[in-house]
Coordinates of C-alpha atoms in Angstrom, one line a residue:
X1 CA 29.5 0.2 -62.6
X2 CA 32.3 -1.9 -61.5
X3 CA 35.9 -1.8 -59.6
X4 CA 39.0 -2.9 -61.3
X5 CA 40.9 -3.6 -58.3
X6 CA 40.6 -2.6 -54.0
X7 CA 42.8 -2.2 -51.4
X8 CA 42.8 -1.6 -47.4
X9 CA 46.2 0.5 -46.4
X10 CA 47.5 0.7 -42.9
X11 CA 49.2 4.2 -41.8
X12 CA 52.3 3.1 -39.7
X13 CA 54.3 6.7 -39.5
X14 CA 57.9 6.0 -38.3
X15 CA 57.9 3.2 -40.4
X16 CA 60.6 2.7 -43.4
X17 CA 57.3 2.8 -46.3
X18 CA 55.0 4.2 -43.6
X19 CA 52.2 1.6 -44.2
X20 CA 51.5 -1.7 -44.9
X21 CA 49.0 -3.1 -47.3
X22 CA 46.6 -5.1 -45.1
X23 CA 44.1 -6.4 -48.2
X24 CA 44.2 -6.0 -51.9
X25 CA 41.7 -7.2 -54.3
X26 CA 42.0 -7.1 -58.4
X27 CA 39.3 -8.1 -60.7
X28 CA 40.6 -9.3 -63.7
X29 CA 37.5 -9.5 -66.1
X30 CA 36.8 -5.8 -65.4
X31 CA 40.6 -5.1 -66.5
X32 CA 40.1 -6.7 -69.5
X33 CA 37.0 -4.5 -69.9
X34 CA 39.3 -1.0 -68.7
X35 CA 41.9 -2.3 -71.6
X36 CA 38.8 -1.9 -74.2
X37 CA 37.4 1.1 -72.7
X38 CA 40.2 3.2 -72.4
X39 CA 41.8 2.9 -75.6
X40 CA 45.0 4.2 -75.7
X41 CA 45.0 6.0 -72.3
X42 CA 44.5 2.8 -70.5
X43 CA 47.3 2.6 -67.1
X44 CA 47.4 -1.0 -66.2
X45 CA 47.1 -2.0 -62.2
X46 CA 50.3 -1.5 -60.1
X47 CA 51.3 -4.0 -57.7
X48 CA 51.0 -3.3 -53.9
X49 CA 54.5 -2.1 -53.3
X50 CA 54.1 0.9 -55.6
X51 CA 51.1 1.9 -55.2
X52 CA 51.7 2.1 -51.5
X53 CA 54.2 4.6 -52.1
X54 CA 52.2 6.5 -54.8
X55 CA 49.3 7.0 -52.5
X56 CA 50.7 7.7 -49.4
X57 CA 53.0 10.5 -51.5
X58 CA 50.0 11.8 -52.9
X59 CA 47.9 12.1 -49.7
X60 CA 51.3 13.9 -48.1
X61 CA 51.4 11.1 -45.6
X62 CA 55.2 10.0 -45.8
X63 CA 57.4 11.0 -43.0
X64 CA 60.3 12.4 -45.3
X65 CA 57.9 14.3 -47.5
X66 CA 58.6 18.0 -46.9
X67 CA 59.8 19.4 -50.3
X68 CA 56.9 21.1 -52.3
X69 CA 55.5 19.3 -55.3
X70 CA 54.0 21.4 -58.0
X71 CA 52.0 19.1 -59.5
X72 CA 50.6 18.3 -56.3
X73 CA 50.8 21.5 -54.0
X74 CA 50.0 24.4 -56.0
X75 CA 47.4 26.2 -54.8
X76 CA 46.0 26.0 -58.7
X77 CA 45.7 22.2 -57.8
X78 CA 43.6 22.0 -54.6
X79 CA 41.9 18.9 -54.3
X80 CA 38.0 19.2 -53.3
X81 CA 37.4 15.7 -53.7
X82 CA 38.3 11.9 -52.5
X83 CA 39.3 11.6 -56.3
X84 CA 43.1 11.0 -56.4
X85 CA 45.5 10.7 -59.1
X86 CA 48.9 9.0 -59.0
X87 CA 51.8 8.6 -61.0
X88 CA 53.9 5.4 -62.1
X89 CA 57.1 6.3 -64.3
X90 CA 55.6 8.5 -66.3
X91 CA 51.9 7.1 -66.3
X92 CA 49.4 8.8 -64.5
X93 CA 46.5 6.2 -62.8
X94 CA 43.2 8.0 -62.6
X95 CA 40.3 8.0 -60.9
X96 CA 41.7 6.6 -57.7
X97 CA 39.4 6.9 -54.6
X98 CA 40.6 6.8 -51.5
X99 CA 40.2 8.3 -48.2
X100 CA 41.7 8.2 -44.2
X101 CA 39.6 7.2 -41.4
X102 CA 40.9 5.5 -38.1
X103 CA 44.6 4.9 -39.2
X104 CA 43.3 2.7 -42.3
X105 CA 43.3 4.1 -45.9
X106 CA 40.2 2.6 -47.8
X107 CA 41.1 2.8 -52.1
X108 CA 40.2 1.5 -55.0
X109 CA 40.0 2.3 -58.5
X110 CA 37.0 2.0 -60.3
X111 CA 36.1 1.3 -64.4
X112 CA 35.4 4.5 -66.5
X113 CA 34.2 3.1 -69.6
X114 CA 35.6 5.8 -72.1
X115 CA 38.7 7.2 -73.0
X116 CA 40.6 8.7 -70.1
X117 CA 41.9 11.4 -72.4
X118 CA 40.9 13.7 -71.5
X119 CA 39.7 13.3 -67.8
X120 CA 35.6 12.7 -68.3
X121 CA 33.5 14.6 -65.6
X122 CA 33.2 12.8 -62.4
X123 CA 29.9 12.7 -62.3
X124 CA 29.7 11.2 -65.8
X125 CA 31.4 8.1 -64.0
X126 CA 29.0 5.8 -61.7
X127 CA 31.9 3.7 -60.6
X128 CA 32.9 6.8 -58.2
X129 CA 30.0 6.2 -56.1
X130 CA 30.0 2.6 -55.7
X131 CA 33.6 3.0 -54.9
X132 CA 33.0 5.1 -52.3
X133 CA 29.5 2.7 -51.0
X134 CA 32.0 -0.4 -51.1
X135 CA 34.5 1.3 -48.8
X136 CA 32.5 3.3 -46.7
X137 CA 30.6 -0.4 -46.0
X138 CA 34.2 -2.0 -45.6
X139 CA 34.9 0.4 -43.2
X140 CA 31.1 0.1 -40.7
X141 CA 32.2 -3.6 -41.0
X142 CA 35.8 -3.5 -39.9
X143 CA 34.7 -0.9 -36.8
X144 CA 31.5 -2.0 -35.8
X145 CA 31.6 -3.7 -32.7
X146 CA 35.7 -4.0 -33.0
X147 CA 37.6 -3.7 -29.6
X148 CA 41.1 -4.6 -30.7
X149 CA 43.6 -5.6 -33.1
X150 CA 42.7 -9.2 -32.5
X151 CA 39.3 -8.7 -33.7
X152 CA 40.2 -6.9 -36.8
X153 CA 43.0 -9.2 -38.0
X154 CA 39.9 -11.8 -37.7
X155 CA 37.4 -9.3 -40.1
X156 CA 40.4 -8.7 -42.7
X157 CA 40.4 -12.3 -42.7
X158 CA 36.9 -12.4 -43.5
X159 CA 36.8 -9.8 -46.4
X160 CA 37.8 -12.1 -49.1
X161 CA 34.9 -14.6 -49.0
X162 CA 32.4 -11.6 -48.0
X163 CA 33.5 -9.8 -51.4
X164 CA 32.7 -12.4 -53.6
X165 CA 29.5 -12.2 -52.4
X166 CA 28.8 -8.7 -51.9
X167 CA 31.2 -7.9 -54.8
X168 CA 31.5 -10.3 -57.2
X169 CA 33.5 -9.4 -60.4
X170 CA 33.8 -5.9 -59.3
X171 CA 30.3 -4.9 -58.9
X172 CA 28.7 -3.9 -56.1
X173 CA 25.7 -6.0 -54.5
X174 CA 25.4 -4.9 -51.3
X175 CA 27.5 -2.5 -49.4
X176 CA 26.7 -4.3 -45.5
X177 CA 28.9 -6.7 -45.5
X178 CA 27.7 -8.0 -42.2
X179 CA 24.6 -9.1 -44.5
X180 CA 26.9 -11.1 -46.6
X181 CA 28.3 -12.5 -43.5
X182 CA 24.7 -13.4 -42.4
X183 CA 23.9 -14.8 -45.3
X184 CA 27.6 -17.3 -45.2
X185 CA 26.2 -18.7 -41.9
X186 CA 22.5 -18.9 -43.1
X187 CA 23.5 -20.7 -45.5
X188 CA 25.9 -23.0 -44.0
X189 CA 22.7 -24.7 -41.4
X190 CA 20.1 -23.8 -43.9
X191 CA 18.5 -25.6 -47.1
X192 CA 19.7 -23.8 -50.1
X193 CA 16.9 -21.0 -50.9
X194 CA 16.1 -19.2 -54.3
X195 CA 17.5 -16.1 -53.1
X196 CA 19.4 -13.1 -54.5
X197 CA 23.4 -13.4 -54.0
X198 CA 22.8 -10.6 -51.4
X199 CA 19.4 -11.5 -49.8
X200 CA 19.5 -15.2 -48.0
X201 CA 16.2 -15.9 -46.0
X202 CA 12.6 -13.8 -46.2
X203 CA 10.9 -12.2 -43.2
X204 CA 8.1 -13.7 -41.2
X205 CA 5.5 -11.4 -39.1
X206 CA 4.0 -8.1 -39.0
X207 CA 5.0 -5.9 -42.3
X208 CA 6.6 -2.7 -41.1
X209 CA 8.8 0.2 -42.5
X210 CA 10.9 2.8 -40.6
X211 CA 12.3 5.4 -42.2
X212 CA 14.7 7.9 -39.9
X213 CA 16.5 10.9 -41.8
X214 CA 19.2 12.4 -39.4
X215 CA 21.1 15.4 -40.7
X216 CA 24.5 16.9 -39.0
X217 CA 25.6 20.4 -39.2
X218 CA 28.8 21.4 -39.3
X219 CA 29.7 25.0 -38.6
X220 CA 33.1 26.8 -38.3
X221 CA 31.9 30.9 -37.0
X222 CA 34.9 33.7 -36.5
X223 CA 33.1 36.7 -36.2
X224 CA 35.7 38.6 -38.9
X225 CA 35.2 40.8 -41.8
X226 CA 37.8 39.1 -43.3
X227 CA 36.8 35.9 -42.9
X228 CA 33.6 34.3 -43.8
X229 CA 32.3 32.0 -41.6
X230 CA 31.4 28.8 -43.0
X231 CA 28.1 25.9 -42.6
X232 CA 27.1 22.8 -43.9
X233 CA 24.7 19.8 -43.7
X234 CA 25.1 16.3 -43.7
X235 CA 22.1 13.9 -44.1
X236 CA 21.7 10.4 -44.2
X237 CA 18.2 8.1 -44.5
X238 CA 18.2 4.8 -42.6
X239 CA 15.8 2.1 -43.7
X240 CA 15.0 -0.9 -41.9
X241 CA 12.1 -2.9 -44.4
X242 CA 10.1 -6.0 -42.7
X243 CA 8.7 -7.4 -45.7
X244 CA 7.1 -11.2 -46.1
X245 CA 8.1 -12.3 -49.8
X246 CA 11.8 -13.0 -51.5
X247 CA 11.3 -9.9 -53.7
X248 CA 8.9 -7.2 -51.8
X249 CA 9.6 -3.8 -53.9
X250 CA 9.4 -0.3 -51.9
X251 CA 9.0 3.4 -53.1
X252 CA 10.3 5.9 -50.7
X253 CA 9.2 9.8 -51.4
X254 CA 11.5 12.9 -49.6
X255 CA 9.9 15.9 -50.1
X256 CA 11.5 19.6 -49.0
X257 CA 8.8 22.6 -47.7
X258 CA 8.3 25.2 -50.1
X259 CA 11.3 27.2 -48.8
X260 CA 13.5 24.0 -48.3
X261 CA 16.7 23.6 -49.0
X262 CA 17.4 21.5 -52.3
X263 CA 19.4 18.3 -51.9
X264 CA 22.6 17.5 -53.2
X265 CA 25.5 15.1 -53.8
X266 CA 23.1 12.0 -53.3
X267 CA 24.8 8.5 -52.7
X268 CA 22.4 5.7 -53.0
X269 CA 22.4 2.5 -51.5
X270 CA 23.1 -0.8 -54.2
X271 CA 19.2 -1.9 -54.0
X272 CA 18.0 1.1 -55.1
X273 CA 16.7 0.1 -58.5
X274 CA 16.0 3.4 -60.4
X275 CA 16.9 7.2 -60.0
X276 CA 15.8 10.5 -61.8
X277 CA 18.5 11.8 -63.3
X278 CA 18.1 15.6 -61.9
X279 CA 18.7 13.5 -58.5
X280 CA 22.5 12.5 -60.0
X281 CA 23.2 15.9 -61.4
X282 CA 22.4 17.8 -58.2
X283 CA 25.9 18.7 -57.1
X284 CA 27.3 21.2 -54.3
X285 CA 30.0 22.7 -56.8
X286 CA 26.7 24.3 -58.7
X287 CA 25.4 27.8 -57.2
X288 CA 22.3 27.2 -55.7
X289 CA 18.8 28.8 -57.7
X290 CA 15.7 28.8 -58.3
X291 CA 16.1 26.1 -60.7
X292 CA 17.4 23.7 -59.0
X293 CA 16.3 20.0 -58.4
X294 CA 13.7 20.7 -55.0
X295 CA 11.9 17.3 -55.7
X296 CA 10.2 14.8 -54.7
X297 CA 13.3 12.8 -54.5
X298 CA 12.0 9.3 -55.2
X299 CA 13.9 5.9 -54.4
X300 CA 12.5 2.5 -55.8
X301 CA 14.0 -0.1 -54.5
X302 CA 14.6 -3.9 -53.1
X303 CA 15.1 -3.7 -49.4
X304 CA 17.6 -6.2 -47.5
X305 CA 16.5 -7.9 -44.5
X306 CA 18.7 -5.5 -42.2
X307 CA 18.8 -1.8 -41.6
X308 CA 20.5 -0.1 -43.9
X309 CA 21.2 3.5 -45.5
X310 CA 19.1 4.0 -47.9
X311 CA 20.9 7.0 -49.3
X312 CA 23.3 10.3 -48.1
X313 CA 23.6 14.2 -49.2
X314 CA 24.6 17.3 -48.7
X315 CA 23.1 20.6 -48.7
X316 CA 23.4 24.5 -48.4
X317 CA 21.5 26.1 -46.3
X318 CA 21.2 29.6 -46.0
X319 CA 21.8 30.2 -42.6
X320 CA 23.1 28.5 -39.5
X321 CA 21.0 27.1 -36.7
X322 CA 22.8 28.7 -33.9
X323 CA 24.6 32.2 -34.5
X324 CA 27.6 33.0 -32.2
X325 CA 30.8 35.1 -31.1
X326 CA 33.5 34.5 -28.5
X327 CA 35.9 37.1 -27.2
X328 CA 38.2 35.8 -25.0
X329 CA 41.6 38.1 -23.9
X330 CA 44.1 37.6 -21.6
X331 CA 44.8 40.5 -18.8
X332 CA 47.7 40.1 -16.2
X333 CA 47.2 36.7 -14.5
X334 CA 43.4 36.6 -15.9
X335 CA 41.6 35.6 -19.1
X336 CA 38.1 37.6 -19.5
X337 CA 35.3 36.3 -21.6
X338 CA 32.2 36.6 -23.8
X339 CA 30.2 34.7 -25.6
X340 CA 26.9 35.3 -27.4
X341 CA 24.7 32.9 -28.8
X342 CA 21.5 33.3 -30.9
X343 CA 19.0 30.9 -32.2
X344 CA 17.7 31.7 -36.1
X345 CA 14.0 32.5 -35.9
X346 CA 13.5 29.6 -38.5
X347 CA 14.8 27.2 -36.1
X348 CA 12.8 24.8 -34.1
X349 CA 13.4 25.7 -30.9
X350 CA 12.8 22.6 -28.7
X351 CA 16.0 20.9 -27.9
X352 CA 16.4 17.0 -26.7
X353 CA 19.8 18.9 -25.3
X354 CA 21.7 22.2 -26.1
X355 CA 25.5 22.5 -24.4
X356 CA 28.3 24.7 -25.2
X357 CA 31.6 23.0 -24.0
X358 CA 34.4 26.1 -23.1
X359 CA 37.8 24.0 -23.3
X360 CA 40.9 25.7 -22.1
X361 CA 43.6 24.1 -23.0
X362 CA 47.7 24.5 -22.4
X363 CA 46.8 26.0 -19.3
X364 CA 46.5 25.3 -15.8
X365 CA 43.1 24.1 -13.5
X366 CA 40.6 26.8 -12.9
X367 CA 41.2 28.0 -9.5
X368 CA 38.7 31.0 -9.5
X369 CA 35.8 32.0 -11.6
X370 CA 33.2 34.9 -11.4
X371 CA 31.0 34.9 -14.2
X372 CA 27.4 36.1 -15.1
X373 CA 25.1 34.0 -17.1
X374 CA 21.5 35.5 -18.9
X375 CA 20.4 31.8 -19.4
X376 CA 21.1 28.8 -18.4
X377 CA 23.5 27.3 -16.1
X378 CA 27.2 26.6 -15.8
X379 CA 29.1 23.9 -14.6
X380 CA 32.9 24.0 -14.3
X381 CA 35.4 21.5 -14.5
X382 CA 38.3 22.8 -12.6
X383 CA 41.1 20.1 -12.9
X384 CA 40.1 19.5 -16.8
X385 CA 40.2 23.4 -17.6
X386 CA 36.7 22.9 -18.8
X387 CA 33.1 25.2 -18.7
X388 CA 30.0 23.3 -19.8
X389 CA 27.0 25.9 -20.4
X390 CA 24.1 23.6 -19.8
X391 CA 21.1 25.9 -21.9
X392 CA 18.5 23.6 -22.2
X393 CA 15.8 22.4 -24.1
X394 CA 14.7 26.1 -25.2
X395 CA 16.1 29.7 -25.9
X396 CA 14.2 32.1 -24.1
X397 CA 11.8 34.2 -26.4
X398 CA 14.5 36.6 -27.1
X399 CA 16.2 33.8 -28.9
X400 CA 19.2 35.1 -27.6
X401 CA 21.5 34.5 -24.8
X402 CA 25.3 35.0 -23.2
X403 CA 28.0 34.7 -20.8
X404 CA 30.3 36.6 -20.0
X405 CA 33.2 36.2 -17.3
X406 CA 36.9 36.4 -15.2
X407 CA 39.1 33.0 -15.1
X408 CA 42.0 32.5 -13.1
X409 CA 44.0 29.4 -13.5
X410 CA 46.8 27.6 -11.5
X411 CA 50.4 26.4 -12.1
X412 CA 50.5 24.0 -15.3
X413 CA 50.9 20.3 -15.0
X414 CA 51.7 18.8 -18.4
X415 CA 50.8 15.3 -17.3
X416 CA 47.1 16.0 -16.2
X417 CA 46.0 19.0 -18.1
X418 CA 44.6 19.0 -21.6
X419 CA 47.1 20.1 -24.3
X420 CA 46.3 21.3 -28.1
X421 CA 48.2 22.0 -30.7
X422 CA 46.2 24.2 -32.3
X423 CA 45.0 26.4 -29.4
X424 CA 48.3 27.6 -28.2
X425 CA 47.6 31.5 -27.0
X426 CA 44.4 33.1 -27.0
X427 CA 43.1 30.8 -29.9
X428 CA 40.2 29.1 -28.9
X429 CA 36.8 28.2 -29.5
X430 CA 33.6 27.0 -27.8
X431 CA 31.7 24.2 -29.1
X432 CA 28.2 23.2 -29.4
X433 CA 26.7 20.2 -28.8
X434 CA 22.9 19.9 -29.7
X435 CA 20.2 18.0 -30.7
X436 CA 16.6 18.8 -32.2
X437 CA 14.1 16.1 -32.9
X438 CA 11.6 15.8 -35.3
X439 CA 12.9 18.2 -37.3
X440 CA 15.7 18.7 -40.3
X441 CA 17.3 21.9 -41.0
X442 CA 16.5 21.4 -45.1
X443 CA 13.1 20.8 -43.9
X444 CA 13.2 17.1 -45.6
X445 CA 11.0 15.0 -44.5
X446 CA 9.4 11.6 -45.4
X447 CA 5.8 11.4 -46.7
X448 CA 4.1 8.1 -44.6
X449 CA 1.6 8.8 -47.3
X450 CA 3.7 8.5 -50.2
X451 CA 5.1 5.6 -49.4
X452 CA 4.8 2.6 -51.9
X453 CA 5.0 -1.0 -50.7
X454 CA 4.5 -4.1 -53.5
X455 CA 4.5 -7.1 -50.4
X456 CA 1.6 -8.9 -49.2
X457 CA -0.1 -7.2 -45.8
X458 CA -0.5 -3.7 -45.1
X459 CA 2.9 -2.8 -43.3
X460 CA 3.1 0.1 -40.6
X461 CA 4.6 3.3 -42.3
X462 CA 7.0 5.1 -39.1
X463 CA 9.2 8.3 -40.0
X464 CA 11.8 9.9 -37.9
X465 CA 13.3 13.2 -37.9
X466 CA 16.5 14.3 -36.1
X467 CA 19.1 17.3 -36.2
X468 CA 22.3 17.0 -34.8
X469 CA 25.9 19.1 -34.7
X470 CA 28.8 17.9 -35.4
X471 CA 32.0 20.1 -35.5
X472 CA 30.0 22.9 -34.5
X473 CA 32.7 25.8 -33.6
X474 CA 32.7 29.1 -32.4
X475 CA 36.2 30.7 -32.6
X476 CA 37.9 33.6 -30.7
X477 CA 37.7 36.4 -32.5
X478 CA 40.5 38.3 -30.9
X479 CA 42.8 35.9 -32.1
X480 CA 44.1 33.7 -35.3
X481 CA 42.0 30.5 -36.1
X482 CA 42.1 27.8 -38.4
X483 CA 40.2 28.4 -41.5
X484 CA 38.2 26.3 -43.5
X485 CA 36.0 26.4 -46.8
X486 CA 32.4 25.0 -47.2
X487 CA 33.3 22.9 -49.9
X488 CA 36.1 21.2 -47.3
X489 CA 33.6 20.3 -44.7
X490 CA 33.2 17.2 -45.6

C-alpha cells in the first residue's frame, strides 16, 4: 500500500487555469515500483501544470467547459466513486483519487501493483483506501482550528516535513498529522526515545479506553410514485487509548443485534494491524442478504497517543428514522401548508433534540401566519422567512404528528432576505435536525466486554452511542425537486 505521488489543488473560478497547485508530493521509489508492476500499461507522473488541467476537466470544474464529452458525460459513464481517470495525449492515468471540499481539491494517485490492463477491481487495490485516509487526514489538519488564509499558508508550509513522517516513501503511518506535528516538537525539547516513526512519548496515569460510534443519516423524501425516496447512513468510531507502555496492543469488537443492519464500505485507520477479509469485501454496490457479513467486526490494533478514528462505513437500512410529506401550494397572495411527520416504531424515541427548520426562501418576511400544530411548538422567524417546529425530546404515542397552515409574506428585499437557487417557485423542503443518544440506527454497538487490552493495569472500558441527521430533507411534493440516488449520498 503506497502513493506514487500527492497533490493539494486550489479552485480559483474566474481564473485563466481556474486553480492553482498549492502542494505536490512524488515519491520516486514507489514509481520505480509502478514501472515494474504495471508492465506495459504503466502512465508515468505528469507534472503540475497538466494535471491541473486534466483534473479540473475531468471533475467539470473549468469555467469554459460547457460542450458535452462522451467519454466523460454519457449517462453510460456515471461516476459512483472518488476514483477518477484522466487523460494525457493519448495516455489515460488511472486510479486517481480525488475529491472537493472547502474550495481545496485533495488527489493523489496510488500504486496498483499489477497490470493496469485491464482496470483491476477497486477493491482488489488497498492503495485506494490509504489514499483516501491520507487526504481525508490532510484535510482535518488544514481545517481544524484554521481562521484564515494566513493560518493555512502556515500548515501548507508544514505539510512537507509532516509527510515524511506520517508518509514516508509513500506509505501511510499515521493519517493525524497533528500527531506527527506533536511528535516534531516532542522531539525537538525531548531525549531521543525508542519510539515508532508515528508514536513519540508513552502515557503516564490511569489506563482508560473510550470508544464513541456516531452514525449520520442522510435522507432525501418526495412523497412521489415516480420517484423513490432515498436514505443512507454514515458511521464513524472514535478511539481515544490511554495506555502506559511504547507498544500497548488493543482489540475492539462491534457487534450488530440480530436484526441489525450489516456494515459496509469499512475504512480503517493506519494502526489497525489485521482485518478479516469478509470486513474488506463488504461493499454497498452488493444487494443486501442473508448472507452477508453481520459480524463481529473485529479491529486489532496499536493505538496512538491522541483520539483518533478508528474506522468509517456505510450501511443500508431498511427504513428511515423519521417518515414525512410536505405540501405546500401557492393561492392568490398566500402559500398554504402541510406537513406530516412519523417516527418508525423501531426507532428510539428519546431525542437530546428534534426540530424541523421550514425555510422560505426568494420571498418576502412573514407578515401573517395562522397555523395549527398537533404537537409541539412553533417559532417563527419573520424577517428571515423561517418556521422552526420545536417537537421535542419525544413523539407522542401515536408516533405521529403535523402542521398544517396559511403564510402571508411582504414586499421582497433582495439584500436581507434569504435567496436559493434551487428553491425558486413552490420547490421547497423542510429539514430535520435531530439527535438520539445512546443509540445507532444499524443497531452497532461496542461490547465493553469484548474488549481486549495487552498494557499493564486494568483500564476503564467507556462506550458511546449517538445518532444524528445530516441532509435530512423533506421535499414539496406538489412541485419539482432535485433528485438524488442512494449510491450518491455520500
Amino acid at each position: 500500500m503506497a502513493q506514487r505521488a500527492v497533490w493539494l489543488i486550489r479552485h480559483e473560478p474566474g481564473t485563466p487555469l481556474c486553480g492553482t497547485v498549492r502542494f505536490s508530493r512524488r515519491y520516486p521509489t514507489v514509481e520505480k515500483r509502478a514501472k515494474v508492476f504495471n508492465g506495459a500499461s504503466y502512465v508515468p507522473i505528469p507534472e503540475d501544470g497538466p494535471f491541473l488541467k486534466a483534473l479540473l476537466f475531468e471533475l467539470r470544474l473549468l469555467d469554459d467547459d460547457k460542450d458535452f464529452v462522451e467519454r466523460r458525460d454519457s449517462c453510460t459513464h456515471i461516476n459512483k466513486t472518488t476514483i477518477y481517470r484522466l487523460s494525457f495525449g493519448g495516455e489515460e492515468l488511472w486510479p486517481v483519487v480525488a475529491f472537493l471540499k472547502n474550495g481545496m481539491i485533495y488527489a493523489s494517485v496510488p500504486l496498483v501493483e499489477q497490470t493496469l490492463s485491464p482496470h483491476p477491481p477497486l477493491i482488489s487495490i488497498s492503495g485506494i483506501s490509504q489514499g483516501l485516509e491520507l487526504l481525508f487526514g490532510i484535510q482535518d489538519f488544514l481545517y481544524s482550528s484554521q481562521k484564515n488564509d494566513t493560518e493555512l499558508n502556515t500548515k501548507l508550509s508544514q505539510l512537507p516535513n509532516l509527510l515524511l513522517q506520517a508518509c514516508p516513501f509513500g506509505t501511510l503511518l499515521d493519517a493525524n498529522l497533528q500527531n506527527s506535528l506533536d511528535n516534531i516538537n516532542f522531539a525537538s525539547v525531548s531525549q531521543p526515545q525508542k519510539q515508532p516513526a508515528w508514536k513519540a512519548g508513552t502515557y503516564k496515569g490511569k489506563p482508560q479506553v473510550s470508544i464513541s460510534i456516531t452514525e449520520k443519516v442522510k435522507s432525501m423524501q418526495y412523497d412521489k410514485q415516480d420517484i423513490a425516496d432515498t436514505w443512507q447512513v454514515v458511521g464513524a468510531v472514535i478511539c481515544k487509548c490511554d495506555l502506559e507502555g511504547i507498544m500497548p496492543n488493543v482489540t475492539i469488537s462491534l457487534n450488530l443485534p440480530t436484526n441489525g443492519s450489516p456494515l459496509q464500505d469499512i475504512l480503517v485507520h493506519p494502526c489497525v494491524t489485521s482485518l478479516d477479509s469478509a470486513i474488506l469485501t463488504s461493499s454497498s454496490i452488493d444487494a443486501v442478504n442473508d448472507s452477508a457479513f453481520s459480524g463481529p467486526y473485529k479491529f486489532p490494533f496499536t493505538p496512538p497517543l491522541e483520539s483518533f478514528n478508528l474506522c468509517y462505513y456505510t450501511s443500508q437500512v431498511p427504513v428511515p428514522p423519521i417518515l414525512g410529506f410536505y405540501q405546500m401550494k401557492e393561492e392568490e397572495i398566500q402559500l398554504k401548508i402541510k406537513v406530516n411527520l412519523k417516527l418508525h416504531e423501531s426507532v428510539k424515541n428519546n431525542f437530546e433534540f428534534c426540530e424541523a427548520h421550514i425555510p422560505f426562501y426568494n420571498r418576502g418576511p412573514i407578515t401573517q401566519l395562522e397555523y395549527k400544530v398537533s404537537f409541539g411548538q412553533l417559532e417563527v422567524f419573520r424577517e428571515k422567512s423561517l418556521l422552526i417546529w420545536i417537537i421535542g425530546q419525544k413523539f407522542p404515542k401515536s408516533m405521529e404528528i403535523s402542521l398544517s397552515g396559511t403564510i402571508t409574506f411582504g414586499a421582497k428585499s433582495h439584500d436581507k432576505q434569504p435567496f436559493d437557487q434551487i428553491c425558486i417557485g413552490d420547490t421547497a423542503y423542510v429539514k430535520l435536525h435531530f439527535s438520539i443518544l445512546d443509540y445507532t440506527l444499524t443497531g452497532c454497538y461496542a461490547d465493553q466486554h469484548s474488549v481486549q487490552v495487552f498494557a499493564s493495569g486494568k483500564p476503564k472500558i467507556s462506550s458511546y452511542r449517538k445518532l444524528v441527521s445530516s441532509d435530512y430533507y423533506i421535499w414539496n411534493s406538489k412541485a419539482p425537486a432535485p433528485v438524488t440516488y442512494g449510491s450518491l449520498l455520500l
